Tab-separated table of C-alpha atoms and ligand atoms in Angstrom:
chain	number	residue	atom	x	y	z
A	1	MET	CA	13.687	23.824	-11.971
A	2	GLN	CA	14.337	24.327	-8.253
A	3	LEU	CA	11.848	22.197	-6.323
A	4	THR	CA	11.214	21.876	-2.613
A	5	ILE	CA	9.379	18.789	-1.435
A	6	ILE	CA	7.962	18.636	2.081
A	7	GLY	CA	7.727	15.112	3.491
A	8	THR	CA	10.079	12.280	2.596
A	9	GLY	CA	7.780	9.302	3.100
A	10	TYR	CA	6.837	6.839	0.370
A	11	VAL	CA	5.483	9.569	-1.904
A	12	GLY	CA	7.763	12.510	-1.053
A	13	LEU	CA	11.049	10.642	-1.274
A	14	VAL	CA	10.121	8.809	-4.453
A	15	ALA	CA	8.998	12.116	-6.018
A	16	ALA	CA	12.235	13.772	-4.847
A	17	VAL	CA	14.570	11.197	-6.435
A	18	CYS	CA	12.467	10.951	-9.601
A	19	PHE	CA	12.301	14.724	-10.155
A	20	ALA	CA	16.058	14.875	-9.486
A	21	LYS	CA	16.565	12.108	-12.066
A	22	LEU	CA	14.492	14.150	-14.518
A	23	GLY	CA	17.095	16.900	-14.148
A	24	HIS	CA	15.595	19.222	-11.522
A	25	PHE	CA	17.341	20.447	-8.383
A	26	VAL	CA	15.378	19.111	-5.443
A	27	THR	CA	15.530	19.912	-1.760
A	28	ALA	CA	13.543	17.485	0.366
A	29	VAL	CA	12.419	18.549	3.840
A	30	ASP	CA	11.393	16.445	6.809
A	31	ARG	CA	11.787	16.180	10.588
A	32	GLU	CA	15.295	16.229	12.069
A	33	HIS	CA	15.471	12.480	12.829
A	34	VAL	CA	14.344	11.551	9.294
A	35	ILE	CA	16.737	13.948	7.564
A	36	HIS	CA	19.592	12.781	9.805
A	37	GLY	CA	19.207	9.261	8.372
A	38	LEU	CA	18.747	10.441	4.786
A	39	ARG	CA	21.915	12.534	4.945
A	40	GLU	CA	23.725	9.275	5.670
A	41	ASN	CA	21.843	7.584	2.785
A	42	LYS	CA	19.915	5.508	5.341
A	43	LEU	CA	16.328	4.713	4.359
A	44	SER	CA	13.655	3.644	6.810
A	45	LEU	CA	11.400	2.525	3.981
A	46	TRP	CA	12.075	-0.385	1.665
A	47	GLU	CA	11.283	0.193	-1.968
A	48	PRO	CA	12.972	-1.393	-5.012
A	49	ASP	CA	15.710	0.813	-6.607
A	50	LEU	CA	15.124	3.701	-4.183
A	51	GLN	CA	18.432	3.366	-2.316
A	52	GLU	CA	20.520	3.318	-5.522
A	53	MET	CA	18.611	6.270	-7.050
A	54	LEU	CA	18.930	8.305	-3.868
A	55	GLU	CA	22.687	7.786	-3.740
A	56	SER	CA	23.209	8.573	-7.426
A	57	CYS	CA	21.083	11.765	-7.297
A	58	ARG	CA	23.072	12.975	-4.309
A	59	ARG	CA	26.376	12.159	-5.989
A	60	GLU	CA	25.257	14.102	-9.064
A	61	GLY	CA	24.440	17.137	-6.883
A	62	ARG	CA	20.725	17.292	-7.672
A	63	LEU	CA	19.194	16.148	-4.371
A	64	PHE	CA	19.581	17.932	-1.036
A	65	PHE	CA	18.004	17.586	2.395
A	66	ASP	CA	16.866	20.212	4.872
A	67	THR	CA	14.802	20.503	8.031
A	68	ASP	CA	13.755	24.135	7.640
A	69	ILE	CA	10.888	24.822	5.228
A	70	THR	CA	11.618	28.556	4.941
A	71	HIS	CA	15.287	27.968	4.194
A	72	ALA	CA	14.601	25.130	1.776
A	73	SER	CA	11.959	26.997	-0.195
A	74	ARG	CA	13.946	30.201	-0.704
A	75	GLY	CA	14.306	30.675	-4.466
A	76	ALA	CA	12.289	27.575	-5.304
A	77	ASP	CA	10.076	27.581	-8.394
A	78	ALA	CA	7.570	25.327	-6.660
A	79	LEU	CA	6.967	23.709	-3.301
A	80	MET	CA	5.355	20.295	-3.175
A	81	ILE	CA	3.480	19.044	-0.110
A	82	ALA	CA	3.773	15.266	0.341
A	83	VAL	CA	3.072	14.871	4.052
A	84	GLY	CA	0.720	12.296	5.554
A	85	THR	CA	-3.065	12.724	5.596
A	86	PRO	CA	-4.209	9.843	7.838
A	87	SER	CA	-7.730	9.135	9.040
A	88	GLY	CA	-8.745	11.439	11.863
A	89	THR	CA	-11.674	11.303	14.229
A	90	ASN	CA	-15.227	10.519	13.005
A	91	GLY	CA	-13.970	9.466	9.579
A	92	HIS	CA	-12.606	12.929	8.790
A	93	THR	CA	-9.176	13.276	7.216
A	94	ASP	CA	-6.524	14.500	9.614
A	95	LEU	CA	-4.999	17.473	7.808
A	96	SER	CA	-2.778	18.565	10.693
A	97	GLN	CA	0.480	17.757	8.834
A	98	VAL	CA	-0.638	19.843	5.828
A	99	ASP	CA	-1.796	22.659	8.120
A	100	GLU	CA	1.567	22.628	9.874
A	101	VAL	CA	3.372	23.148	6.553
A	102	ILE	CA	1.074	26.071	5.692
A	103	ALA	CA	1.604	27.557	9.172
A	104	GLN	CA	5.373	27.292	8.737
A	105	LEU	CA	5.156	29.049	5.358
A	106	LYS	CA	3.071	31.812	6.917
A	107	GLN	CA	5.583	32.228	9.739
A	108	GLY	CA	8.492	32.414	7.293
A	109	ASP	CA	10.127	35.503	5.859
A	110	GLY	CA	7.084	36.499	3.797
A	111	VAL	CA	8.496	34.889	0.667
A	112	CYS	CA	6.684	31.884	-0.715
A	113	PRO	CA	7.287	29.944	-3.946
A	114	PRO	CA	4.845	31.014	-6.685
A	115	LEU	CA	3.388	27.527	-6.845
A	116	ILE	CA	2.335	25.181	-4.051
A	117	ILE	CA	1.701	21.679	-5.369
A	118	VAL	CA	-0.364	19.473	-3.093
A	119	LYS	CA	0.544	15.835	-3.718
A	120	SER	CA	-0.885	14.543	-0.448
A	121	THR	CA	-4.364	13.084	-0.897
A	122	VAL	CA	-6.766	15.713	0.474
A	123	PRO	CA	-10.578	16.046	0.589
A	124	VAL	CA	-12.390	18.071	-2.042
A	125	GLY	CA	-12.087	21.780	-1.457
A	126	THR	CA	-8.853	21.589	0.578
A	127	CYS	CA	-6.688	23.346	-2.028
A	128	ASP	CA	-9.190	26.211	-2.251
A	129	GLU	CA	-8.988	26.594	1.531
A	130	LEU	CA	-5.185	26.411	1.634
A	131	GLU	CA	-4.865	29.119	-1.006
A	132	ALA	CA	-7.279	31.383	0.871
A	133	ASN	CA	-5.408	30.690	4.110
A	134	LEU	CA	-2.053	31.698	2.584
A	135	LEU	CA	-3.630	34.862	1.230
A	136	THR	CA	-4.583	35.936	4.763
A	137	ALA	CA	-0.835	36.194	5.458
A	138	GLY	CA	-0.261	38.158	2.257
A	139	LEU	CA	1.211	35.142	0.445
A	140	HIS	CA	0.048	35.306	-3.172
A	141	THR	CA	0.626	31.826	-4.505
A	142	GLU	CA	-1.396	29.390	-6.563
A	143	VAL	CA	-2.177	26.087	-4.886
A	144	VAL	CA	-2.530	23.245	-7.357
A	145	PHE	CA	-3.498	19.628	-6.832
A	146	ASN	CA	-1.400	16.943	-8.484
A	147	PRO	CA	-2.504	13.529	-7.186
A	148	GLU	CA	-0.073	10.653	-6.920
A	149	PHE	CA	-1.063	7.184	-8.119
A	150	LEU	CA	2.123	5.215	-7.397
A	151	ARG	CA	1.893	1.799	-5.787
A	152	GLN	CA	4.279	0.926	-2.996
A	153	GLY	CA	6.491	-1.946	-4.092
A	154	SER	CA	6.830	-0.518	-7.615
A	155	ALA	CA	6.836	3.172	-6.713
A	156	ILE	CA	9.778	4.369	-8.825
A	157	ASN	CA	8.570	2.567	-11.916
A	158	ASP	CA	5.002	3.826	-11.396
A	159	PHE	CA	6.185	7.399	-10.894
A	160	MET	CA	8.292	7.345	-14.058
A	161	ASN	CA	5.711	5.438	-16.149
A	162	PRO	CA	2.282	6.514	-14.902
A	163	ASP	CA	-0.977	5.727	-16.682
A	164	ARG	CA	-1.811	9.424	-16.463
A	165	ILE	CA	-0.768	12.645	-14.770
A	166	VAL	CA	-3.446	14.970	-13.426
A	167	PHE	CA	-3.015	18.721	-12.924
A	168	GLY	CA	-5.775	20.424	-10.965
A	169	CYS	CA	-4.973	24.095	-11.476
A	170	ARG	CA	-6.402	27.523	-12.284
A	171	SER	CA	-3.843	29.390	-14.373
A	172	HIS	CA	-1.840	28.869	-17.552
A	173	LEU	CA	1.320	29.733	-15.616
A	174	ALA	CA	0.720	26.872	-13.181
A	175	LYS	CA	-0.081	24.505	-16.012
A	176	ALA	CA	3.108	25.471	-17.860
A	177	ALA	CA	5.215	24.977	-14.721
A	178	LEU	CA	3.713	21.534	-14.126
A	179	HIS	CA	4.384	20.540	-17.743
A	180	GLN	CA	8.000	21.593	-17.300
A	181	MET	CA	8.305	19.611	-14.083
A	182	TYR	CA	7.079	16.411	-15.687
A	183	LYS	CA	9.025	16.885	-18.929
A	184	GLY	CA	10.666	13.562	-19.683
A	185	ILE	CA	7.766	11.458	-18.466
A	186	ASN	CA	5.749	10.031	-21.301
A	187	ALA	CA	2.136	9.855	-20.114
A	188	PRO	CA	-1.225	11.406	-20.964
A	189	ILE	CA	-1.800	14.609	-19.006
A	190	GLN	CA	-5.238	15.641	-17.841
A	191	VAL	CA	-5.685	19.251	-16.832
A	192	CYS	CA	-8.813	20.055	-14.837
A	193	ASP	CA	-10.104	22.156	-11.975
A	194	ARG	CA	-8.748	21.521	-8.494
A	195	ARG	CA	-11.888	20.020	-6.995
A	196	SER	CA	-12.211	17.504	-9.814
A	197	ALA	CA	-8.537	16.575	-9.437
A	198	GLU	CA	-8.993	16.061	-5.681
A	199	LEU	CA	-11.943	13.793	-6.384
A	200	ILE	CA	-10.141	11.852	-9.139
A	201	LYS	CA	-7.708	10.539	-6.527
A	202	TYR	CA	-10.426	9.390	-4.093
A	203	ALA	CA	-12.649	7.956	-6.806
A	204	SER	CA	-9.707	6.001	-8.288
A	205	ASN	CA	-8.774	4.408	-4.973
A	206	ALA	CA	-12.413	3.705	-4.149
A	207	PHE	CA	-12.889	1.997	-7.508
A	208	LEU	CA	-9.792	-0.181	-7.069
A	209	ALA	CA	-10.882	-1.173	-3.555
A	210	MET	CA	-14.343	-1.943	-4.943
A	211	LYS	CA	-12.854	-4.266	-7.571
A	212	ILE	CA	-10.979	-6.194	-4.874
A	213	SER	CA	-14.073	-6.518	-2.680
A	214	PHE	CA	-16.118	-7.553	-5.707
A	215	ALA	CA	-13.615	-10.324	-6.512
A	216	ASN	CA	-13.720	-11.460	-2.880
A	217	MET	CA	-17.516	-11.467	-2.838
A	218	ILE	CA	-17.619	-13.625	-5.996
A	219	ALA	CA	-14.895	-15.843	-4.474
A	220	ASP	CA	-17.264	-16.715	-1.642
A	221	VAL	CA	-19.909	-17.723	-4.176
A	222	CYS	CA	-17.309	-19.832	-6.040
A	223	GLU	CA	-16.393	-21.665	-2.846
A	224	GLY	CA	-20.038	-22.366	-2.093
A	225	TYR	CA	-20.741	-23.800	-5.551
A	226	GLY	CA	-17.418	-25.527	-6.263
A	227	ALA	CA	-16.353	-23.070	-8.978
A	228	ASP	CA	-12.823	-21.708	-9.409
A	229	ASN	CA	-12.585	-17.968	-8.795
A	230	ARG	CA	-9.395	-17.691	-10.882
A	231	GLN	CA	-11.199	-19.079	-13.917
A	232	VAL	CA	-14.234	-16.913	-13.276
A	233	MET	CA	-12.200	-13.719	-12.983
A	234	GLN	CA	-10.104	-14.602	-16.021
A	235	GLY	CA	-13.321	-14.731	-17.987
A	236	VAL	CA	-14.669	-11.570	-16.401
A	237	GLY	CA	-11.420	-9.584	-16.734
A	238	ALA	CA	-11.006	-10.506	-20.394
A	239	ASP	CA	-13.787	-8.035	-21.105
A	240	ARG	CA	-11.941	-4.805	-21.947
A	241	ARG	CA	-14.677	-2.773	-20.299
A	242	ILE	CA	-13.733	-4.481	-17.012
A	243	GLY	CA	-10.006	-5.309	-17.324
A	244	PRO	CA	-8.032	-8.045	-15.544
A	245	HIS	CA	-6.418	-6.019	-12.754
A	246	PHE	CA	-7.433	-6.053	-9.085
A	247	LEU	CA	-9.729	-9.049	-9.553
A	248	GLN	CA	-7.632	-11.521	-7.543
A	249	ALA	CA	-9.441	-12.928	-4.535
A	250	GLY	CA	-7.555	-13.098	-1.274
A	251	ILE	CA	-7.268	-11.717	2.222
A	252	GLY	CA	-8.553	-8.273	1.215
A	253	TYR	CA	-6.823	-4.954	0.716
A	254	GLY	CA	-4.617	-3.215	3.261
A	255	GLY	CA	-2.045	-0.453	3.278
A	256	SER	CA	-2.112	3.187	4.173
A	257	CYS	CA	-4.403	4.418	1.391
A	258	PHE	CA	-7.448	2.348	0.434
A	259	SER	CA	-9.201	2.178	3.818
A	260	LYS	CA	-8.498	5.766	4.783
A	261	ASP	CA	-9.375	7.187	1.363
A	262	LEU	CA	-12.583	5.178	1.246
A	263	GLN	CA	-13.480	6.446	4.713
A	264	SER	CA	-12.677	10.006	3.752
A	265	LEU	CA	-14.867	9.789	0.635
A	266	LEU	CA	-17.716	8.302	2.671
A	267	THR	CA	-17.410	11.183	5.129
A	268	SER	CA	-17.357	13.727	2.292
A	269	GLY	CA	-20.492	12.094	0.880
A	270	ASN	CA	-22.245	12.170	4.237
A	271	ALA	CA	-21.395	15.853	4.594
A	272	ILE	CA	-23.581	16.573	1.554
A	273	GLY	CA	-26.284	14.087	2.573
A	274	ARG	CA	-25.161	11.161	0.380
A	275	SER	CA	-24.577	7.743	1.937
A	276	LEU	CA	-22.487	6.111	-0.895
A	277	PRO	CA	-23.682	2.533	-0.183
A	278	LEU	CA	-21.336	0.989	-2.764
A	279	LEU	CA	-18.381	2.185	-0.718
A	280	GLU	CA	-19.941	1.023	2.535
A	281	ALA	CA	-20.326	-2.477	1.093
A	282	THR	CA	-16.746	-2.402	-0.221
A	283	ALA	CA	-15.399	-1.612	3.242
A	284	GLN	CA	-17.640	-4.145	4.953
A	285	ILE	CA	-16.654	-7.023	2.619
A	286	ASN	CA	-13.013	-6.172	3.238
A	287	GLU	CA	-13.396	-6.075	7.019
A	288	GLU	CA	-14.936	-9.546	6.967
A	289	ARG	CA	-12.086	-11.206	5.038
A	290	ILE	CA	-9.663	-12.012	7.845
A	291	PRO	CA	-12.295	-13.164	10.404
A	292	GLN	CA	-13.815	-15.339	7.665
A	293	LEU	CA	-10.476	-16.944	6.768
A	294	LEU	CA	-9.577	-17.562	10.401
A	295	GLU	CA	-12.956	-19.239	10.923
A	296	LYS	CA	-11.951	-21.795	8.282
A	297	LEU	CA	-8.920	-22.783	10.339
A	298	ILE	CA	-10.862	-22.836	13.576
A	299	SER	CA	-13.517	-25.100	12.067
A	300	LEU	CA	-10.744	-27.580	11.214
A	301	TRP	CA	-8.957	-27.255	14.549
A	302	GLY	CA	-11.965	-27.332	16.840
A	303	ASN	CA	-10.519	-25.511	19.846
A	304	PRO	CA	-8.081	-22.781	18.679
A	305	ARG	CA	-6.528	-22.058	22.112
A	306	GLY	CA	-2.817	-22.896	22.184
A	307	LYS	CA	-2.638	-23.666	18.455
A	308	ARG	CA	0.457	-22.413	16.668
A	309	LEU	CA	-0.144	-20.441	13.474
A	310	GLY	CA	2.750	-19.782	11.087
A	311	VAL	CA	2.405	-16.629	8.995
A	312	LEU	CA	4.339	-16.074	5.791
A	313	GLY	CA	4.615	-12.403	4.870
A	314	ILE	CA	3.324	-9.653	7.094
A	315	SER	CA	3.738	-6.428	5.091
A	316	PHE	CA	0.532	-5.345	3.380
A	317	LYS	CA	1.963	-6.283	-0.029
A	318	PRO	CA	5.240	-7.620	-1.460
A	319	ASN	CA	8.290	-5.418	-2.046
A	320	THR	CA	7.541	-3.065	0.817
A	321	ASN	CA	8.168	-3.018	4.549
A	322	ASP	CA	5.086	-0.887	5.165
A	323	MET	CA	2.865	-2.279	7.903
A	324	ARG	CA	0.242	0.491	7.917
A	325	ASP	CA	-3.195	-1.143	7.920
A	326	ALA	CA	-1.611	-4.495	7.020
A	327	PRO	CA	-4.228	-7.316	7.163
A	328	PHE	CA	-1.699	-9.209	9.315
A	329	LEU	CA	-2.399	-6.778	12.159
A	330	THR	CA	-6.107	-7.706	12.064
A	331	LEU	CA	-5.166	-11.388	12.036
A	332	LEU	CA	-2.865	-10.838	14.990
A	333	ARG	CA	-5.580	-9.104	17.055
A	334	LEU	CA	-7.953	-12.020	16.446
A	335	CYS	CA	-5.257	-14.561	17.302
A	336	TYR	CA	-4.769	-12.840	20.688
A	337	LEU	CA	-8.501	-13.131	21.328
A	338	TYR	CA	-8.564	-16.837	20.456
A	339	GLY	CA	-5.317	-17.630	22.292
A	340	ILE	CA	-3.531	-18.663	19.080
A	341	GLU	CA	0.286	-18.387	19.062
A	342	VAL	CA	1.736	-16.571	16.054
A	343	GLN	CA	5.141	-17.103	14.460
A	344	THR	CA	6.142	-15.194	11.354
A	345	PHE	CA	8.629	-14.853	8.559
A	346	ASP	CA	8.825	-11.876	6.214
A	347	PRO	CA	11.691	-11.222	3.767
A	348	VAL	CA	12.067	-7.572	4.848
A	349	VAL	CA	9.883	-6.695	7.852
A	350	GLN	CA	11.368	-7.190	11.283
A	351	THR	CA	8.610	-8.007	13.780
A	352	THR	CA	10.677	-7.824	16.927
A	353	SER	CA	8.768	-4.702	17.927
A	354	ILE	CA	5.345	-6.323	17.572
A	355	GLU	CA	4.246	-7.746	20.893
A	356	GLY	CA	3.291	-11.418	20.967
A	357	VAL	CA	4.895	-12.332	17.647
A	358	ILE	CA	7.686	-14.890	17.411
A	359	GLN	CA	9.860	-13.923	14.475
A	360	MET	CA	11.687	-16.646	12.585
A	361	ASP	CA	14.645	-16.357	10.206
A	362	THR	CA	13.275	-18.641	7.511
A	363	ALA	CA	9.963	-19.881	6.143
A	364	TYR	CA	10.960	-23.450	7.091
A	365	GLU	CA	11.342	-22.433	10.751
A	366	VAL	CA	7.853	-20.922	10.638
A	367	ALA	CA	6.492	-24.227	9.323
A	368	THR	CA	8.210	-26.304	11.997
A	369	ASP	CA	5.618	-27.681	14.462
A	370	ALA	CA	2.933	-25.268	13.250
A	371	ASP	CA	-0.732	-26.299	13.461
A	372	ALA	CA	-1.435	-24.338	10.282
A	373	LEU	CA	0.312	-21.949	7.911
A	374	ILE	CA	-1.162	-18.919	6.249
A	375	ILE	CA	0.335	-17.045	3.292
A	376	MET	CA	-0.567	-13.410	3.921
A	377	THR	CA	1.715	-11.638	1.418
A	378	GLU	CA	2.521	-12.875	-2.065
A	379	TRP	CA	6.298	-12.475	-1.948
A	380	PRO	CA	7.427	-14.335	-5.105
A	381	GLN	CA	9.900	-16.479	-3.142
A	382	PHE	CA	7.055	-18.179	-1.241
A	383	ALA	CA	5.924	-19.944	-4.411
A	384	GLU	CA	9.459	-21.367	-4.780
A	385	LEU	CA	9.626	-23.000	-1.323
A	386	ASP	CA	9.884	-26.778	-1.008
A	387	TRP	CA	6.240	-27.181	-0.042
A	388	VAL	CA	6.503	-30.928	0.499
A	389	LEU	CA	9.210	-30.288	3.087
A	390	MET	CA	7.153	-27.425	4.573
A	391	ALA	CA	4.194	-29.775	5.063
A	392	GLN	CA	6.394	-32.479	6.547
A	393	LEU	CA	7.801	-30.022	9.094
A	394	MET	CA	4.353	-29.017	10.329
A	395	TYR	CA	2.562	-30.560	13.274
A	396	GLN	CA	-0.732	-30.341	11.404
A	397	PRO	CA	-0.170	-29.746	7.670
A	398	ILE	CA	-2.954	-27.258	7.045
A	399	LEU	CA	-2.068	-24.522	4.535
A	400	LEU	CA	-4.283	-21.509	4.004
A	401	ASP	CA	-3.102	-19.883	0.790
A	402	GLY	CA	-4.469	-16.387	1.344
A	403	ARG	CA	-3.129	-15.143	-2.008
A	404	ASN	CA	-3.503	-18.259	-4.174
A	405	VAL	CA	0.262	-18.348	-4.590
A	406	LEU	CA	0.837	-22.067	-5.117
A	407	SER	CA	0.810	-23.484	-8.651
A	408	GLU	CA	-1.317	-26.487	-9.635
A	409	GLU	CA	1.833	-28.594	-9.891
A	410	THR	CA	2.994	-27.657	-6.384
A	411	ILE	CA	-0.455	-28.331	-4.973
A	412	SER	CA	-0.540	-31.791	-6.590
A	413	ARG	CA	2.813	-32.688	-5.017
A	414	LEU	CA	1.765	-31.225	-1.689
A	415	LEU	CA	-1.372	-33.332	-1.661
A	416	LEU	CA	0.706	-36.508	-1.783
A	417	VAL	CA	1.912	-35.772	1.752
A	418	GLU	CA	-0.115	-37.459	4.477
A	419	ASN	CA	-3.018	-35.505	5.999
A	420	VAL	CA	-2.449	-32.270	4.065
A	421	ILE	CA	-5.325	-29.837	3.849
A	422	TYR	CA	-4.857	-27.047	1.302
A	423	ILE	CA	-7.255	-24.117	1.606
A	424	PRO	CA	-7.156	-21.713	-1.346
A	425	VAL	CA	-9.340	-18.617	-1.672
A	426	GLY	CA	-12.260	-18.745	-4.079
A	427	ARG	CA	-12.328	-22.477	-4.687
A	428	PRO	CA	-13.045	-25.455	-2.450
A	429	LEU	CA	-10.357	-26.790	-0.123
A	430	GLU	CA	-8.381	-29.878	-1.116
A	431	ARG	CA	-7.222	-32.762	1.092
A	432	THR	CA	-4.734	-35.549	0.693
A	433	ASN	CA	-6.379	-38.454	-1.019
A	434	LEU	CA	-5.415	-41.287	1.339
A	435	ALA	CA	-5.268	-43.716	-1.586
A	436	THR	CA	-2.401	-41.709	-3.177
A	437	SER	CA	-0.478	-40.437	-0.137
A	438	SER	CA	1.508	-43.685	0.161
A	439	HIS	CA	3.181	-42.955	-3.217
A	440	LEU	CA	5.480	-40.340	-1.696
B	1	NAD	N1	1.918	5.666	0.215
B	1	NAD	C1	1.337	5.590	-0.960
B	1	NAD	O1	1.388	4.560	-1.646
B	1	NAD	C2	0.583	6.774	-1.504
B	1	NAD	C3	0.210	6.787	-2.855
B	1	NAD	C4	-0.456	7.898	-3.351
B	1	NAD	C5	-0.760	8.966	-2.511
B	1	NAD	N2	-0.401	8.917	-1.188
B	1	NAD	C6	-0.705	10.065	-0.355
B	1	NAD	O2	0.509	10.826	-0.231
B	1	NAD	C7	0.613	11.394	1.078
B	1	NAD	C8	1.890	10.947	1.740
B	1	NAD	O3	1.854	9.552	1.908
B	1	NAD	P1	3.122	8.734	2.423
B	1	NAD	O4	2.738	7.316	2.434
B	1	NAD	O5	4.330	9.179	1.693
B	1	NAD	O6	3.205	9.303	3.935
B	1	NAD	P2	4.331	9.041	5.016
B	1	NAD	O7	3.666	9.076	6.326
B	1	NAD	O8	5.142	7.848	4.610
B	1	NAD	O9	5.305	10.305	4.886
B	1	NAD	C9	4.963	11.583	5.310
B	1	NAD	C10	6.257	12.308	5.710
B	1	NAD	O10	5.964	13.672	5.942
B	1	NAD	C11	6.762	14.118	7.025
B	1	NAD	N3	6.160	15.341	7.601
B	1	NAD	C12	4.948	15.499	8.189
B	1	NAD	N4	4.759	16.786	8.565
B	1	NAD	C13	5.895	17.458	8.192
B	1	NAD	C14	6.322	18.810	8.311
B	1	NAD	N5	5.552	19.754	8.864
B	1	NAD	N6	7.538	19.137	7.842
B	1	NAD	C15	8.329	18.215	7.266
B	1	NAD	N7	7.979	16.923	7.119
B	1	NAD	C16	6.781	16.551	7.583
B	1	NAD	C17	6.726	12.937	7.967
B	1	NAD	O11	7.794	13.006	8.915
B	1	NAD	C18	6.871	11.763	6.990
B	1	NAD	O12	8.228	11.427	6.762
B	1	NAD	C19	-0.659	10.976	1.809
B	1	NAD	O13	-1.614	11.975	1.657
B	1	NAD	C20	-1.093	9.728	1.074
B	1	NAD	O14	-2.484	9.503	1.168
B	1	NAD	C21	0.284	7.859	-0.684
């Protein structure tokens, strides 16, 4: 098939290379400065395997780039919209990027692909409105909704091996075209009406966010009663009705989707007179995570002003350089307010552009002379650090393990170093036992 994909961000570019790998001919469209980089195989986003796949698809002549929607969609069997849909004012979703694509199609040469596939996450009813809007310009095309469930950091693998694929469409022709597009991907396919498909995406993200906030809420109870949240959630998640995923306590969720999708669903609920209190609580628990964790450090420090905090990992999750809604940014804002100095190390994110952050080249440099360290992102290499050396390099060896990354064995060794305080999430903090510290 000939496919045109508008938007080459995390979703659009991953979809473009994956559909090209599946054997389709794909033209991906974006702004001039983005396409300029892509034509030189330069990626601004970091995602495992993406660079190699992009280069091979281009070499094989199945992936092309363009800046002109009309030109790129001429002769296409389907046009996919994968532009951003960020939070707008008053909790509403900002659909301006989607509207701009529709406006460009309407201003084109009067020819529009027979199928418009909306992959961007959009509020319920949007596809109905887009189709009606196109019709006003005489463009007879079916708008379908095909939500994307990939996770940044494992986007290619998720796209090629999804748990399910959802087609929200009206006609058999659209359904057949979507089946052809996804031929080669082995996953259950759910076909439903557009509004249900739009809601499936929001409800899925809201449920995942709710699981994380639930785990964090129980983690607080564990800390208060001396229980171990990891054990508790292992027992809870072993129930197949619940499942083990997204039950890890930590610093809370971040990233470009959960907060904005939750907000959008809340706003949609309010618009029909429903308050959706479960979602309100989910958001509130999440917002309290970082202030709560910082309070733990401050209670140990006394006066926070002038303290030096080392931060390991600043992207919102491992294997991505995406900083949108990263919990680190909340931490940073609070550190400014308290007069805490921040020095960071992240394996892929460069922080030189973030004001007030001292960026280090290694984790050991971040530890040097720090008054505390916090692990914000669970990059696997952080678990492999020499944590005894890390503690010895610190001015005050206080480690806040925001993702419970350290193994029991590492913690035991760490606690042999003088004056170490190890603060996990969801279980009580541990200190060096002075009787054993002399063994080191
Ligand atoms: N990022 C994720 O993990 C994820 C997962 C599932 C769904 N989604 C949804 O997918 C959509 C895209 O997300 P993303 O993270 O890829 O966004 P993004 O911001 O990374 O990328 C959007 C791209 O669209 C381009 N664009 C905007 N308007 C354009 C126009 N008129 N013409 C050409 N290009 C245009 C932008 O330049 C940008 O490169 C959003 O609705 C998001 O909610 C994202």
